[in-house]
Short mmCIF file of C-alpha atoms and ligand atoms in Angstrom, two decimals:
data_model
loop_
_atom_site.label_atom_id
_atom_site.label_comp_id
_atom_site.label_asym_id
_atom_site.label_seq_id
_atom_site.Cartn_x
_atom_site.Cartn_y
_atom_site.Cartn_z
CA MET A 12 0.03 -0.10 -0.42
CA SER A 13 1.10 3.45 -0.63
CA GLY A 14 1.82 6.07 2.25
CA ALA A 15 0.24 8.69 -0.13
CA SER A 16 -3.34 6.70 0.29
CA ASN A 17 -4.74 3.46 0.42
CA LEU A 18 -4.08 2.67 -3.47
CA ASP A 19 -2.08 -0.73 -4.02
CA LEU A 20 0.94 0.56 -5.56
CA GLN A 21 1.91 -3.12 -6.55
CA ARG A 22 -1.41 -3.90 -8.19
CA ALA A 23 -1.00 -0.49 -9.85
CA LEU A 24 2.48 -1.03 -11.54
CA HIS A 25 1.22 -4.54 -12.61
CA ILE A 26 -1.65 -2.64 -14.49
CA ALA A 27 0.97 -0.09 -15.88
CA LEU A 28 3.06 -3.29 -17.07
CA ALA A 29 0.11 -4.43 -18.80
CA GLY A 30 -0.63 -1.10 -20.50
CA ALA A 31 2.92 -0.70 -21.39
CA GLN A 32 2.99 -4.06 -23.11
CA ALA A 33 -0.31 -3.60 -25.23
CA GLY A 34 1.30 -0.26 -26.50
CA ALA A 35 4.76 -1.89 -27.08
CA GLY A 36 2.83 -4.73 -29.36
CA VAL A 37 1.34 -1.98 -31.29
CA ILE A 38 4.71 -0.14 -31.85
CA ARG A 39 6.25 -3.37 -32.90
CA LYS A 40 3.79 -4.06 -35.70
CA GLY A 41 3.99 -0.75 -36.82
CA ALA A 42 7.70 -1.20 -36.94
CA GLU A 43 6.92 -4.17 -39.51
CA GLN A 44 5.05 -1.39 -41.73
CA ARG A 45 7.21 1.42 -41.32
CA ALA A 46 7.71 2.30 -44.97
CA SER A 47 3.79 2.54 -45.33
CA LEU A 48 3.03 5.16 -42.19
CA VAL A 49 1.07 8.21 -42.51
CA ILE A 50 2.97 10.87 -40.59
CA ASP A 51 1.44 13.82 -39.76
CA THR A 52 3.44 16.91 -38.27
CA LYS A 53 2.16 18.59 -35.00
CA SER A 54 4.21 21.52 -35.19
CA PRO A 55 7.46 21.56 -37.91
CA ARG A 56 10.06 18.61 -37.19
CA ASP A 57 7.48 17.29 -34.28
CA PHE A 58 6.05 13.97 -35.90
CA VAL A 59 3.26 11.47 -35.11
CA SER A 60 1.99 8.71 -36.90
CA ARG A 61 -0.81 6.41 -36.29
CA VAL A 62 1.52 4.14 -34.26
CA ASP A 63 1.55 6.98 -31.79
CA ARG A 64 -2.03 7.09 -31.55
CA ASP A 65 -2.94 3.63 -31.64
CA ALA A 66 -0.67 2.77 -29.03
CA GLU A 67 -2.23 5.43 -26.77
CA ALA A 68 -5.48 4.01 -27.29
CA ALA A 69 -4.26 0.28 -26.41
CA ILE A 70 -2.65 1.75 -23.37
CA LEU A 71 -5.61 3.88 -22.14
CA ALA A 72 -7.92 0.73 -22.47
CA VAL A 73 -5.76 -1.11 -20.22
CA LEU A 74 -5.35 1.76 -17.51
CA GLN A 75 -8.91 2.99 -17.50
CA ALA A 76 -10.53 -0.51 -17.14
CA ALA A 77 -8.62 -1.10 -14.25
CA TYR A 78 -9.14 2.57 -12.88
CA PRO A 79 -11.83 4.44 -14.50
CA GLU A 80 -12.23 6.96 -11.54
CA HIS A 81 -8.32 8.21 -12.24
CA ALA A 82 -7.33 11.41 -14.14
CA VAL A 83 -5.17 10.84 -17.20
CA LEU A 84 -2.66 13.20 -19.33
CA ALA A 85 -1.47 11.38 -22.30
CA GLU A 86 0.36 12.90 -25.19
CA GLU A 87 -1.80 12.33 -28.18
CA THR A 88 -5.30 12.62 -26.30
CA GLY A 89 -4.65 15.61 -23.68
CA VAL A 90 -6.02 15.47 -20.23
CA GLN A 91 -9.22 13.47 -19.18
CA ARG A 92 -11.30 13.84 -15.73
CA PRO A 93 -9.14 16.83 -14.75
CA GLY A 94 -9.16 17.39 -10.89
CA ALA A 95 -11.56 14.04 -10.67
CA SER A 96 -8.97 12.46 -8.31
CA PRO A 97 -5.59 13.14 -6.86
CA TRP A 98 -4.35 10.14 -9.20
CA GLN A 99 -3.23 10.81 -12.69
CA TRP A 100 -1.85 8.73 -15.25
CA ILE A 101 1.01 10.24 -17.31
CA ILE A 102 1.67 8.42 -20.44
CA ASP A 103 4.06 8.88 -23.55
CA PRO A 104 2.91 6.11 -25.70
CA LEU A 105 6.07 6.23 -27.83
CA ASP A 106 8.76 8.50 -26.76
CA GLY A 107 11.57 8.93 -29.67
CA THR A 108 8.81 8.98 -32.54
CA THR A 109 11.50 10.55 -34.82
CA ASN A 110 13.62 7.36 -34.06
CA PHE A 111 10.90 4.82 -34.75
CA LEU A 112 10.07 6.85 -38.24
CA HIS A 113 14.04 6.43 -39.15
CA GLY A 114 14.34 2.94 -37.55
CA VAL A 115 16.73 3.90 -35.05
CA PRO A 116 16.10 1.77 -32.25
CA ALA A 117 15.75 4.07 -29.40
CA TYR A 118 12.22 4.26 -28.60
CA ALA A 119 9.85 3.56 -25.56
CA VAL A 120 6.67 3.52 -23.91
CA SER A 121 6.57 5.60 -20.50
CA ILE A 122 3.96 5.11 -17.97
CA ALA A 123 3.75 6.86 -15.05
CA LEU A 124 1.13 7.09 -12.00
CA THR A 125 1.61 10.25 -10.11
CA HIS A 126 -0.82 11.28 -6.82
CA LEU A 127 -0.66 15.13 -6.58
CA GLY A 128 2.09 15.44 -9.21
CA GLU A 129 4.15 12.98 -7.31
CA PRO A 130 5.30 10.08 -9.33
CA GLN A 131 4.56 6.69 -7.30
CA VAL A 132 4.80 4.11 -10.00
CA ALA A 133 7.06 4.14 -13.25
CA VAL A 134 7.37 2.04 -16.25
CA VAL A 135 9.93 3.03 -19.22
CA LEU A 136 9.75 0.20 -21.70
CA ASP A 137 12.65 0.07 -24.20
CA VAL A 138 10.69 -1.70 -27.22
CA ALA A 139 13.82 -2.27 -29.55
CA HIS A 140 15.63 -3.90 -26.52
CA ALA A 141 12.86 -5.27 -24.73
CA GLU A 142 14.32 -3.48 -21.42
CA THR A 143 11.73 -2.80 -18.73
CA PHE A 144 12.24 -0.07 -16.23
CA THR A 145 9.87 -0.30 -13.35
CA ALA A 146 9.88 1.92 -10.22
CA ILE A 147 7.63 2.13 -7.06
CA ARG A 148 8.00 5.15 -4.86
CA GLY A 149 9.69 3.92 -1.80
CA GLY A 150 10.60 0.56 -3.61
CA GLY A 151 13.37 1.04 -5.31
CA ALA A 152 14.15 0.92 -9.24
CA LYS A 153 14.62 -2.57 -11.50
CA LEU A 154 15.57 -3.26 -14.83
CA ASN A 155 14.00 -6.69 -16.33
CA ASN A 156 12.99 -7.22 -12.40
CA THR A 157 16.68 -6.82 -11.15
CA PRO A 158 17.49 -3.90 -8.79
CA ILE A 159 19.28 -0.80 -10.25
CA HIS A 160 21.27 1.80 -9.00
CA VAL A 161 22.74 4.93 -10.24
CA THR A 162 26.77 5.27 -10.49
CA SER A 163 28.88 6.45 -7.69
CA CYS A 164 30.99 8.65 -10.24
CA ALA A 165 32.18 11.74 -8.14
CA ARG A 166 34.35 13.15 -10.77
CA LEU A 167 33.08 15.61 -13.86
CA ASP A 168 35.68 14.99 -15.76
CA GLU A 169 35.06 11.05 -15.72
CA SER A 170 31.15 11.50 -16.18
CA LEU A 171 28.97 10.51 -19.06
CA ILE A 172 26.11 12.71 -19.56
CA GLY A 173 23.13 12.27 -21.81
CA THR A 174 20.88 15.44 -23.09
CA GLY A 175 18.44 16.59 -25.66
CA PHE A 176 18.59 19.57 -27.42
CA ALA A 177 16.71 21.83 -29.67
CA PHE A 178 15.20 20.25 -33.07
CA ARG A 179 12.00 22.72 -33.36
CA PRO A 180 12.73 25.94 -35.32
CA ASP A 181 11.20 27.83 -32.58
CA GLN A 182 13.64 26.60 -30.11
CA ASP A 183 16.46 28.59 -28.48
CA PHE A 184 19.34 27.26 -30.18
CA ASP A 185 21.81 29.59 -28.47
CA LEU A 186 20.86 28.35 -25.13
CA TYR A 187 21.56 24.72 -25.93
CA THR A 188 24.60 25.97 -27.17
CA ARG A 189 25.73 27.65 -24.15
CA LEU A 190 24.75 24.55 -22.16
CA PHE A 191 26.46 22.00 -24.38
CA LYS A 192 29.70 23.97 -24.16
CA ALA A 193 29.27 24.38 -20.50
CA VAL A 194 28.93 20.59 -19.94
CA ALA A 195 30.93 19.10 -22.84
CA LYS A 196 34.11 20.95 -21.62
CA HIS A 197 33.99 19.55 -18.28
CA THR A 198 32.95 15.90 -18.67
CA ALA A 199 34.08 12.66 -20.57
CA GLY A 200 31.32 13.24 -23.12
CA LEU A 201 27.66 14.16 -23.97
CA ARG A 202 24.96 11.43 -25.84
CA ARG A 203 21.84 12.60 -27.54
CA PRO A 204 20.11 9.30 -28.14
CA GLY A 205 16.85 10.91 -28.73
CA SER A 206 14.01 9.31 -26.04
CA ALA A 207 14.33 11.34 -23.06
CA ALA A 208 12.28 8.34 -21.00
CA ILE A 209 15.46 6.08 -22.11
CA ASP A 210 17.78 8.83 -20.87
CA LEU A 211 16.39 8.93 -17.58
CA ALA A 212 16.18 5.02 -17.23
CA TRP A 213 19.92 5.30 -18.47
CA VAL A 214 20.54 7.49 -15.51
CA ALA A 215 18.62 5.13 -13.00
CA CYS A 216 20.51 1.80 -14.60
CA GLY A 217 24.07 3.63 -14.34
CA ARG A 218 24.91 3.80 -17.94
CA TYR A 219 25.04 7.50 -17.37
CA ASP A 220 26.03 9.59 -14.66
CA GLY A 221 23.67 12.49 -15.50
CA PHE A 222 21.15 14.00 -17.91
CA PHE A 223 19.76 17.20 -18.76
CA GLU A 224 17.10 18.59 -21.20
CA VAL A 225 15.10 21.88 -21.59
CA GLY A 226 11.88 21.88 -23.00
CA LEU A 227 10.12 18.36 -21.76
CA LYS A 228 6.55 17.74 -21.32
CA PRO A 229 5.17 15.97 -18.29
CA TRP A 230 5.11 12.97 -20.37
CA ASP A 231 8.49 12.79 -21.37
CA MET A 232 9.95 12.69 -17.75
CA ALA A 233 7.18 11.60 -15.35
CA ALA A 234 8.25 7.91 -15.29
CA GLY A 235 11.79 8.53 -15.83
CA HIS A 236 11.99 10.96 -12.55
CA LEU A 237 11.05 8.15 -10.38
CA LEU A 238 13.19 5.42 -12.03
CA VAL A 239 16.21 8.02 -11.04
CA THR A 240 15.09 8.98 -7.61
CA GLU A 241 14.17 5.22 -6.94
CA ALA A 242 17.51 4.25 -8.11
CA GLY A 243 19.12 6.44 -5.61
CA GLY A 244 19.89 9.53 -7.90
CA MET A 245 18.31 13.01 -8.04
CA VAL A 246 16.13 15.35 -10.15
CA SER A 247 15.70 18.94 -10.02
CA ASP A 248 15.34 22.05 -12.01
CA PHE A 249 18.49 23.91 -12.75
CA ALA A 250 17.99 26.03 -9.85
CA GLY A 251 18.02 22.68 -7.59
CA ALA A 252 14.06 22.78 -6.83
CA SER A 253 11.77 20.35 -7.12
CA LEU A 254 9.93 19.78 -10.50
CA VAL A 255 6.69 19.19 -8.56
CA GLN A 256 5.13 22.57 -8.15
CA GLY A 257 1.68 23.18 -6.70
CA GLY A 258 0.34 19.57 -7.09
CA GLN A 259 1.82 19.34 -10.62
CA LEU A 260 4.96 18.07 -12.48
CA ALA A 261 7.03 21.10 -14.21
CA PRO A 262 9.46 19.43 -16.02
CA SER A 263 11.65 21.94 -17.72
CA PRO A 264 14.68 22.62 -17.47
CA LEU A 265 15.43 19.34 -15.95
CA LEU A 266 18.34 17.66 -14.27
CA ALA A 267 19.12 14.30 -13.37
CA SER A 268 22.10 12.68 -11.92
CA ASN A 269 23.68 10.31 -9.48
CA GLY A 270 23.31 12.70 -6.76
CA LEU A 271 26.97 13.25 -6.30
CA LEU A 272 27.63 14.80 -9.36
CA HIS A 273 24.36 17.09 -8.62
CA GLU A 274 25.58 20.39 -7.49
CA ALA A 275 28.63 20.33 -10.02
CA LEU A 276 26.47 19.89 -12.72
CA ARG A 277 23.59 22.45 -11.81
CA ASN A 278 26.23 25.14 -11.38
CA LEU A 279 27.56 24.57 -15.36
CA LEU A 280 24.08 24.73 -16.56
CA ALA A 281 22.77 27.53 -14.16
CA ASN A 282 25.94 29.56 -15.04
CA ALA A 283 25.49 28.79 -19.03
C1 IPD B 25 10.95 13.71 -27.78
C2 IPD B 25 11.82 12.94 -27.13
C3 IPD B 25 13.20 13.59 -27.23
C4 IPD B 25 13.09 15.06 -26.57
C5 IPD B 25 11.78 16.00 -27.06
C6 IPD B 25 10.64 14.95 -26.74
P1 IPD B 25 8.86 12.31 -28.48
O1 IPD B 25 9.59 13.21 -27.41
O2 IPD B 25 11.83 12.47 -25.61
O3 IPD B 25 14.32 12.93 -26.81
O4 IPD B 25 14.48 15.51 -27.27
O5 IPD B 25 12.07 16.80 -26.17
O6 IPD B 25 9.78 15.78 -27.13
O7 IPD B 25 8.17 13.52 -29.37
O8 IPD B 25 9.48 11.55 -29.28
O9 IPD B 25 7.68 11.83 -27.84
CA1 CA B 26 8.26 12.14 -25.71
CA1 CA B 27 5.77 10.74 -28.21
#
């Protein structure tokens, strides 16, 4: 049972996993028919396909059958039952759509259950690699059912950092250039695979020592946020403040780390 209320979080995780698997099934089928997919643009260079929408419908069918009373924030269909419940499912049916459409194997289903904005249950399912990252608040984080932990790297010059940078014409490319320079100069390397959910999962399981990005939406990071904190890491904005504000997740800008490097990375980013 959860400390936040009497909801059974083990059961919620079980349902979240079933939802993620339903979404992943749609995505796998879609990958076989990639060449014939109809693609829309939400905004310049921001793509969505039938697979995003069908995966979201498959996930929602599972979650809403189990928890019809819960609120939902899902990338493709938006908000449902706003304020009806302190419990809200936050869903990105396909994080890394651009990778998926190009056949780059870095895309995931991301599902979180939040209580008054605080993530309680998380699943990030990396579809191409069959890696399932899970977490329950207070219960640790796992990869394919094995407990995971952030790294113990305490030196910036030995750290590997993930990031995401601007790709839409309306974004602030100068800011990204400054952030990139500030961090690249002092660390062992920067990576940008193109799925924020996977990036955060990789901080949780110790492949990265940290991750930062500006401009994320709640569905990009709600599940990954819990994975990192349950794996022993830290998540904040560039000023060190919590991303949960007024009962909601306010994800941007986001810094995640193993904790040991948090202050040093935060200083680099805040001064860039
Ligand atoms: C995107 C990915 C990407 C990040 C973008 C997101 P989508 O999500 O997470 O890594 O840089 O900001 O929008 O559109 O593929 O679900
Ligand atoms: Ca996303
Ligand atoms: Ca998406």
